[in-house]
Short mmCIF file of C-alpha atoms in Angstrom, two decimals:
data_model
loop_
_atom_site.label_atom_id
_atom_site.label_comp_id
_atom_site.label_asym_id
_atom_site.label_seq_id
_atom_site.Cartn_x
_atom_site.Cartn_y
_atom_site.Cartn_z
CA UNK U 289 0.00 0.00 0.00
CA UNK U 290 2.72 2.38 1.02
CA UNK U 291 4.81 1.41 -1.98
CA UNK U 292 1.89 2.07 -4.30
CA UNK U 293 1.42 5.56 -2.85
CA UNK U 294 5.11 6.27 -3.32
CA UNK U 295 4.72 5.26 -6.93
CA UNK U 296 1.87 7.72 -7.49
CA UNK U 297 3.84 10.55 -5.90
CA UNK U 298 6.81 9.57 -8.07
CA UNK U 299 4.85 9.70 -11.31
CA UNK U 300 3.25 13.02 -10.32
CA UNK U 301 6.72 14.46 -9.78
CA UNK U 302 7.77 13.07 -13.15
CA UNK U 303 4.81 14.79 -14.86
CA UNK U 304 5.79 18.09 -13.20
CA UNK U 305 9.37 17.69 -14.41
CA UNK U 306 8.18 16.89 -17.95
CA UNK U 307 5.93 19.95 -18.00
CA UNK U 308 8.65 22.29 -16.79
CA UNK U 309 11.15 20.85 -19.30
CA UNK U 310 8.70 21.27 -22.13
CA UNK U 311 8.06 24.90 -21.19
CA UNK U 312 11.67 25.85 -20.64
CA UNK U 313 12.86 24.17 -23.81
CA UNK U 314 10.67 25.65 -26.50
CA UNK U 315 8.99 28.90 -25.53
CA UNK U 316 9.69 32.58 -25.13
CA UNK U 317 7.38 34.34 -22.72
CA UNK U 318 5.54 37.55 -23.46
CA UNK U 319 7.62 39.31 -20.79
CA UNK U 320 7.11 42.96 -19.90
CA UNK U 321 5.02 45.45 -21.88
CA UNK U 322 5.42 49.16 -21.28
CA UNK U 323 3.01 51.43 -23.13
CA UNK U 324 3.16 55.20 -23.39
CA UNK U 325 0.83 57.67 -25.05
CA UNK U 326 1.42 61.35 -25.72
CA UNK U 327 -1.42 63.61 -24.65
CA UNK U 328 -1.89 67.37 -24.57
CA UNK U 329 -3.87 69.32 -21.96
CA UNK U 330 -5.89 72.55 -22.60
CA UNK U 331 -2.78 74.71 -22.19
CA UNK U 332 -0.98 72.67 -24.85
CA UNK U 333 1.47 71.13 -22.38
CA UNK U 334 2.62 67.66 -23.43
CA UNK U 335 2.49 64.72 -21.06
CA UNK U 336 3.03 60.97 -21.26
CA UNK U 337 0.44 58.46 -20.04
CA UNK U 338 2.31 55.29 -19.19
CA UNK U 339 1.48 51.78 -18.13
CA UNK U 340 3.73 48.85 -17.19
CA UNK U 341 2.46 45.29 -17.38
CA UNK U 342 4.40 42.18 -16.36
CA UNK U 343 3.24 39.02 -18.11
CA UNK U 344 5.99 36.91 -16.61
CA UNK U 345 6.52 36.54 -12.87
CA UNK U 346 10.10 35.32 -13.39
CA UNK U 347 10.96 38.51 -15.26
CA UNK U 348 9.24 40.56 -12.55
CA UNK U 349 11.75 39.18 -10.08
CA UNK U 350 14.64 40.02 -12.42
CA UNK U 351 14.01 43.58 -13.60
CA UNK U 352 12.25 46.73 -12.59
CA UNK U 353 11.09 49.57 -14.86
CA UNK U 354 12.41 52.57 -12.94
CA UNK U 355 11.37 55.36 -15.26
CA UNK U 356 9.83 56.06 -18.67
CA UNK U 357 10.17 59.47 -20.26
CA UNK U 358 9.67 61.05 -23.63
CA UNK U 359 10.80 64.23 -25.34
CA UNK U 360 10.35 65.65 -28.83
CA UNK U 361 13.30 65.95 -31.23
CA UNK U 362 11.80 68.47 -33.63
CA UNK U 363 8.48 66.83 -34.54
CA UNK U 364 9.62 63.27 -33.80
CA UNK U 365 8.93 61.54 -30.48
CA UNK U 366 11.85 60.10 -28.52
CA UNK U 367 11.48 57.63 -25.66
CA UNK U 368 13.79 56.48 -22.91
CA UNK U 369 13.13 53.72 -20.39
CA UNK U 370 15.34 53.07 -17.37
CA UNK U 371 15.63 49.46 -16.30
CA UNK U 372 17.21 48.09 -13.15
CA UNK U 373 18.34 44.54 -12.53
CA UNK U 374 17.17 42.97 -9.27
CA UNK U 375 19.57 40.09 -9.67
CA UNK U 376 23.25 39.77 -8.75
CA UNK U 377 24.09 37.84 -11.91
CA UNK U 378 24.54 39.19 -15.43
CA UNK U 379 21.26 38.75 -17.29
CA UNK U 380 20.60 38.87 -21.04
CA UNK U 381 17.34 40.37 -22.33
CA UNK U 382 15.82 41.42 -25.63
CA UNK U 383 13.67 44.46 -26.25
CA UNK U 384 11.66 45.97 -29.04
CA UNK U 385 9.77 49.21 -29.56
CA UNK U 386 6.56 49.39 -31.58
CA UNK U 387 5.04 52.70 -32.62
CA UNK U 388 1.43 53.74 -33.13
CA UNK U 389 -0.14 56.85 -34.64
CA UNK U 390 -2.75 59.08 -32.97
CA UNK U 391 -5.53 56.73 -34.12
CA UNK U 392 -3.86 53.74 -32.48
CA UNK U 393 -2.77 52.17 -35.80
CA UNK U 394 0.68 50.59 -35.77
CA UNK U 395 3.26 52.31 -37.98
CA UNK U 396 5.26 49.94 -40.23
CA UNK U 397 3.48 47.03 -38.59
CA UNK U 398 5.78 44.15 -37.74
CA UNK U 399 8.90 45.98 -38.92
CA UNK U 400 10.53 46.36 -35.51
CA UNK U 401 13.39 44.08 -34.59
CA UNK U 402 14.44 42.66 -31.23
CA UNK U 403 17.61 44.15 -29.82
CA UNK U 404 19.91 42.45 -27.33
CA UNK U 405 20.42 44.01 -23.90
CA UNK U 406 22.81 42.89 -21.19
CA UNK U 407 22.24 43.94 -17.59
CA UNK U 408 25.05 43.32 -15.13
CA UNK U 409 24.18 42.50 -11.52
CA UNK U 410 22.08 45.28 -9.89
CA UNK U 411 22.87 47.57 -12.81
CA UNK U 412 20.49 50.20 -14.12
CA UNK U 413 20.56 50.99 -17.81
CA UNK U 414 18.59 53.14 -20.21
CA UNK U 415 17.22 52.05 -23.56
CA UNK U 416 16.07 54.55 -26.14
CA UNK U 417 14.12 54.66 -29.32
CA UNK U 418 13.03 57.24 -31.84
CA UNK U 419 9.67 57.18 -33.60
CA UNK U 420 9.91 56.17 -37.27
CA UNK U 421 8.08 59.34 -38.34
CA UNK U 422 6.26 62.41 -36.95
CA UNK U 423 2.85 60.66 -36.98
CA UNK U 424 3.84 58.40 -34.05
CA UNK U 425 2.12 59.38 -30.80
CA UNK U 426 2.14 56.10 -28.86
CA UNK U 427 4.70 53.41 -28.27
CA UNK U 428 4.88 49.94 -26.84
CA UNK U 429 8.12 48.62 -25.36
CA UNK U 430 8.41 44.86 -25.01
CA UNK U 431 11.12 43.19 -22.94
CA UNK U 432 11.64 39.45 -22.84
CA UNK U 433 14.20 36.78 -22.07
CA UNK U 434 16.23 35.73 -25.14
CA UNK U 435 14.58 33.13 -27.36
CA UNK L 1360 10.96 -4.48 -8.36
CA UNK L 1361 7.55 -2.94 -9.11
CA UNK L 1362 8.83 0.47 -7.98
CA UNK L 1363 11.86 0.18 -10.24
CA UNK L 1364 9.62 -0.51 -13.26
CA UNK L 1365 7.57 2.63 -12.52
CA UNK L 1366 10.68 4.81 -12.47
CA UNK L 1367 11.75 3.27 -15.75
CA UNK L 1368 8.33 4.06 -17.30
CA UNK L 1369 8.43 7.63 -15.99
CA UNK L 1370 11.89 8.15 -17.48
CA UNK L 1371 10.75 6.76 -20.82
CA UNK L 1372 7.78 9.13 -20.74
CA UNK L 1373 10.05 12.12 -20.02
CA UNK L 1374 12.23 11.13 -22.96
CA UNK L 1375 9.32 10.64 -25.35
CA UNK L 1376 7.51 13.86 -24.44
CA UNK L 1377 10.54 16.11 -24.42
CA UNK L 1378 11.55 14.73 -27.84
CA UNK L 1379 8.11 15.04 -29.41
CA UNK L 1380 7.70 18.56 -27.96
CA UNK L 1381 10.75 19.87 -29.81
CA UNK L 1382 10.89 17.65 -32.90
CA UNK L 1383 12.69 19.25 -35.83
CA UNK L 1384 10.22 20.87 -38.23
CA UNK L 1385 10.20 23.69 -40.76
CA UNK L 1386 8.41 26.80 -39.62
CA UNK L 1387 8.23 30.56 -40.09
CA UNK L 1388 10.17 32.62 -37.58
CA UNK L 1389 10.21 36.26 -36.52
CA UNK L 1390 12.11 38.32 -39.13
CA UNK L 1391 13.14 40.65 -36.29
CA UNK L 1392 14.54 37.86 -34.12
CA UNK L 1393 17.76 38.64 -32.27
CA UNK L 1394 18.88 35.04 -31.89
CA UNK L 1395 22.53 34.78 -32.92
CA UNK L 1396 23.52 31.63 -34.80
CA UNK L 1397 27.21 32.44 -35.24
CA UNK L 1398 29.66 35.32 -34.92
CA UNK L 1399 29.22 36.04 -38.66
CA UNK L 1400 27.36 39.20 -39.69
CA UNK L 1401 23.66 38.37 -39.39
CA UNK L 1402 20.19 39.80 -40.01
CA UNK L 1403 19.83 41.20 -36.50
CA UNK L 1404 23.18 43.00 -36.84
CA UNK L 1405 21.92 44.63 -40.05
CA UNK L 1406 18.68 45.74 -38.38
CA UNK L 1407 20.46 47.07 -35.31
CA UNK L 1408 22.86 49.09 -37.48
CA UNK L 1409 20.10 50.49 -39.70
CA UNK L 1410 17.91 51.54 -36.77
CA UNK L 1411 20.80 53.08 -34.81
CA UNK L 1412 22.00 55.13 -37.80
CA UNK L 1413 18.55 56.44 -38.72
CA UNK L 1414 17.62 57.29 -35.11
CA UNK L 1415 20.90 59.17 -34.67
CA UNK L 1416 20.60 61.03 -37.95
CA UNK L 1417 17.00 62.24 -37.60
CA UNK L 1418 17.51 63.42 -34.01
CA UNK L 1419 20.89 65.17 -34.48
CA UNK L 1420 20.01 68.82 -33.65
CA UNK L 1421 21.44 70.47 -36.82
CA UNK L 1422 19.60 67.82 -38.89
CA UNK L 1423 16.35 68.50 -37.02
CA UNK L 1424 16.77 72.19 -37.81
CA UNK L 1425 17.61 71.58 -41.46
CA UNK L 1426 14.78 69.10 -42.12
CA UNK L 1427 12.16 71.21 -40.34
CA UNK L 1428 11.49 73.31 -43.46
CA UNK L 1429 12.73 71.16 -46.36
CA UNK L 1430 13.58 67.61 -47.39
CA UNK L 1431 17.20 67.52 -48.58
CA UNK L 1432 18.19 65.27 -51.51
CA UNK L 1433 20.73 62.59 -50.62
CA UNK L 1434 22.72 60.05 -52.63
CA UNK L 1435 23.93 56.82 -51.00
CA UNK L 1436 27.49 55.63 -51.61
CA UNK L 1437 28.59 51.98 -51.48
CA UNK L 1438 29.65 50.70 -48.04
CA UNK L 1439 33.37 50.07 -47.79
CA UNK L 1440 33.43 46.50 -46.50
CA UNK L 1441 36.69 46.08 -44.60
CA UNK L 1442 35.68 42.80 -42.98
CA UNK L 1443 36.95 39.38 -44.04
CA UNK L 1444 33.38 38.32 -44.83
CA UNK L 1445 31.28 38.60 -47.94
CA UNK L 1446 28.41 40.86 -46.88
CA UNK L 1447 25.68 42.27 -49.10
CA UNK L 1448 26.41 45.82 -47.95
CA UNK L 1449 23.90 47.29 -50.40
CA UNK L 1450 21.25 45.57 -48.32
CA UNK L 1451 22.47 47.53 -45.26
CA UNK L 1452 22.31 50.88 -47.05
CA UNK L 1453 18.94 49.92 -48.61
CA UNK L 1454 17.53 49.39 -45.10
CA UNK L 1455 18.92 52.72 -43.94
CA UNK L 1456 17.56 54.52 -47.01
CA UNK L 1457 14.11 52.91 -46.62
CA UNK L 1458 13.91 53.99 -42.98
CA UNK L 1459 15.02 57.54 -43.83
CA UNK L 1460 12.39 57.76 -46.58
CA UNK L 1461 9.75 56.46 -44.14
CA UNK L 1462 10.70 59.23 -41.71
CA UNK L 1463 9.60 61.74 -44.38
CA UNK L 1464 12.64 63.93 -43.73
CA UNK L 1465 14.94 63.11 -46.66
CA UNK L 1466 14.63 62.44 -50.38
CA UNK L 1467 16.98 60.19 -52.32
CA UNK L 1468 18.36 59.71 -55.78
CA UNK L 1469 19.31 56.21 -56.86
CA UNK L 1470 22.30 55.90 -59.16
CA UNK L 1471 21.98 52.13 -59.47
CA UNK L 1472 18.99 52.44 -61.83
CA UNK L 1473 20.53 55.10 -64.12
CA UNK L 1474 21.05 52.71 -67.06
CA UNK L 1475 17.33 51.84 -67.11
CA UNK L 1476 16.41 55.53 -66.75
CA UNK L 1477 18.55 56.50 -69.77
CA UNK L 1478 17.06 53.65 -71.80
CA UNK L 1479 13.52 54.79 -70.94
CA UNK L 1480 14.24 58.47 -71.72
CA UNK L 1481 15.84 57.52 -75.06
CA UNK L 1482 12.74 55.54 -75.97
CA UNK L 1483 10.48 58.45 -75.01
CA UNK L 1484 12.56 60.93 -77.05
CA UNK L 1485 13.59 58.93 -80.11
CA UNK L 1486 11.22 56.05 -80.79
CA UNK L 1487 8.38 58.29 -82.00
CA UNK L 1488 5.93 56.32 -79.86
CA UNK L 1489 5.54 58.90 -77.11
CA UNK L 1490 3.61 62.17 -77.33
CA UNK L 1491 6.24 64.99 -77.28
CA UNK L 1492 4.14 66.92 -74.74
CA UNK L 1493 4.46 64.15 -72.13
CA UNK L 1494 7.94 62.86 -73.04
CA UNK L 1495 10.50 63.48 -70.29
CA UNK L 1496 13.54 65.51 -71.38
CA UNK L 1497 17.13 64.81 -70.46
CA UNK L 1498 18.84 67.13 -68.00
CA UNK L 1499 16.09 67.86 -65.49
CA UNK L 1500 16.95 65.51 -62.64
CA UNK L 1501 17.80 67.01 -59.29
CA UNK L 1502 21.40 66.86 -58.13
CA UNK L 1503 22.07 65.43 -54.68
CA UNK L 1504 23.04 67.91 -51.98
CA UNK L 1505 24.49 65.27 -49.65
CA UNK L 1506 26.35 61.98 -49.97
CA UNK L 1507 25.86 59.24 -47.38
CA UNK L 1508 29.11 57.29 -46.98
CA UNK L 1509 29.83 54.31 -44.73
CA UNK L 1510 32.47 51.86 -43.56
CA UNK L 1511 32.11 48.43 -41.99
CA UNK L 1512 35.10 46.96 -40.16
CA UNK L 1513 35.70 44.02 -37.89
CA UNK L 1514 38.24 42.98 -35.29
CA UNK L 1515 38.38 39.23 -34.86
CA UNK L 1516 40.15 37.54 -31.97
CA UNK L 1517 40.41 33.85 -31.29
CA UNK L 1518 41.75 32.07 -28.25
CA UNK L 1519 41.27 28.32 -27.90
CA UNK L 1520 37.58 27.60 -28.35
CA UNK L 1521 36.50 31.26 -27.95
CA UNK L 1522 35.92 33.55 -30.93
CA UNK L 1523 35.31 37.22 -30.26
CA UNK L 1524 34.20 39.45 -33.15
CA UNK L 1525 33.77 43.20 -32.90
CA UNK L 1526 31.96 45.04 -35.70
CA UNK L 1527 31.98 48.76 -36.21
CA UNK L 1528 29.78 50.53 -38.72
CA UNK L 1529 30.56 54.21 -39.31
CA UNK L 1530 28.34 56.46 -41.38
CA UNK L 1531 28.77 60.10 -42.43
CA UNK L 1532 26.69 62.64 -44.30
CA UNK L 1533 28.88 64.78 -46.52
CA UNK L 1534 27.81 68.14 -47.93
CA UNK L 1535 28.82 67.82 -51.61
CA UNK L 1536 29.16 71.58 -52.11
CA UNK L 1537 31.33 72.39 -49.09
CA UNK L 1538 32.87 68.97 -48.37
CA UNK L 1539 31.88 69.30 -44.73
CA UNK L 1540 30.68 66.21 -42.84
CA UNK L 1541 27.35 67.42 -41.47
CA UNK L 1542 26.68 64.30 -39.41
CA UNK L 1543 28.52 61.14 -38.45
CA UNK L 1544 27.91 58.27 -36.06
CA UNK L 1545 28.96 54.71 -35.41
CA UNK L 1546 27.38 51.52 -34.15
CA UNK L 1547 29.38 48.84 -32.39
CA UNK L 1548 28.36 45.20 -32.10
CA UNK L 1549 30.24 42.47 -30.29
CA UNK L 1550 29.59 38.77 -30.67
CA UNK L 1551 31.30 36.01 -28.73
CA UNK L 1552 31.09 32.31 -29.43
CA UNK L 1553 32.41 29.59 -27.14
CA UNK L 1554 32.61 26.14 -28.66
CA UNK L 1555 31.49 23.37 -26.32
CA UNK L 1556 33.82 20.49 -25.47
CA UNK L 1557 31.83 18.04 -27.59
CA UNK L 1558 30.78 20.50 -30.29
CA UNK L 1559 32.01 20.28 -33.86
#
């Protein structure tokens, strides 16, 4: 009886191991999504509405979005995000910026490429991007673990 | 005995599932993927260079000032490939040119299609097929104000099973009238490969 129970526990553990192997081996998680939208108040002052969403609890333990800011270079929007590592080890990440116009339509849809980013232990680093053209009013920054 | 069999089954199951989960297949992948395969110049390197150059150029303050009221005409020169690799450098400058055109801040002339242009104009002028009122005359194209020049170099170091490759792409915008470099920037990329003990 006791042996049988041990067997069940053993196979349950095996299933858990299989599941975790399968996930770790062949998937890249959605990671972190930071969105920002340029808005103007009645006085014409520009401000940035921002939102940070973690879709991966592992990544939430690794990095922190310290700050997101945006300025205009002429008529083109520029964005900078400050990231901080919460880990003591050197961690590799990838990030990508996507840009949207005032109507929420993506500009050059799917044209953005992932860029490598290395964060040393407890380091904070900034990543920047420039809008592809003056129509861009919103951006989405995606950060993930390397695929 | 019975317990041993169960462990054996569980191990077989792990093997079977992990193999079937990642079986080799052909599939589409992300064209913007930053997964390095080797230390050779790859697609992600090209995209990183193109984006870095365009972002630097359109935000450089004198360029912002100049492009605020007009769209200067630029010609793109061949990239000087100083690496030991065969790289389609025209593809790099094509990506940069496409992104600059998308920004709406610059206009370009393309010298690589001049032979076809001359052929077409000759046909319009001489064949007698085209209405003289709509035929395009020679000598009305716009001359480029700027020339975009670039260099790609690499430093390759190898020690034991480690290969370290450093790429540097330098780009400049030269004013053809004055000879002054109005803008210049560089993008550095470093790739390191370590060969495993049992790897080929």
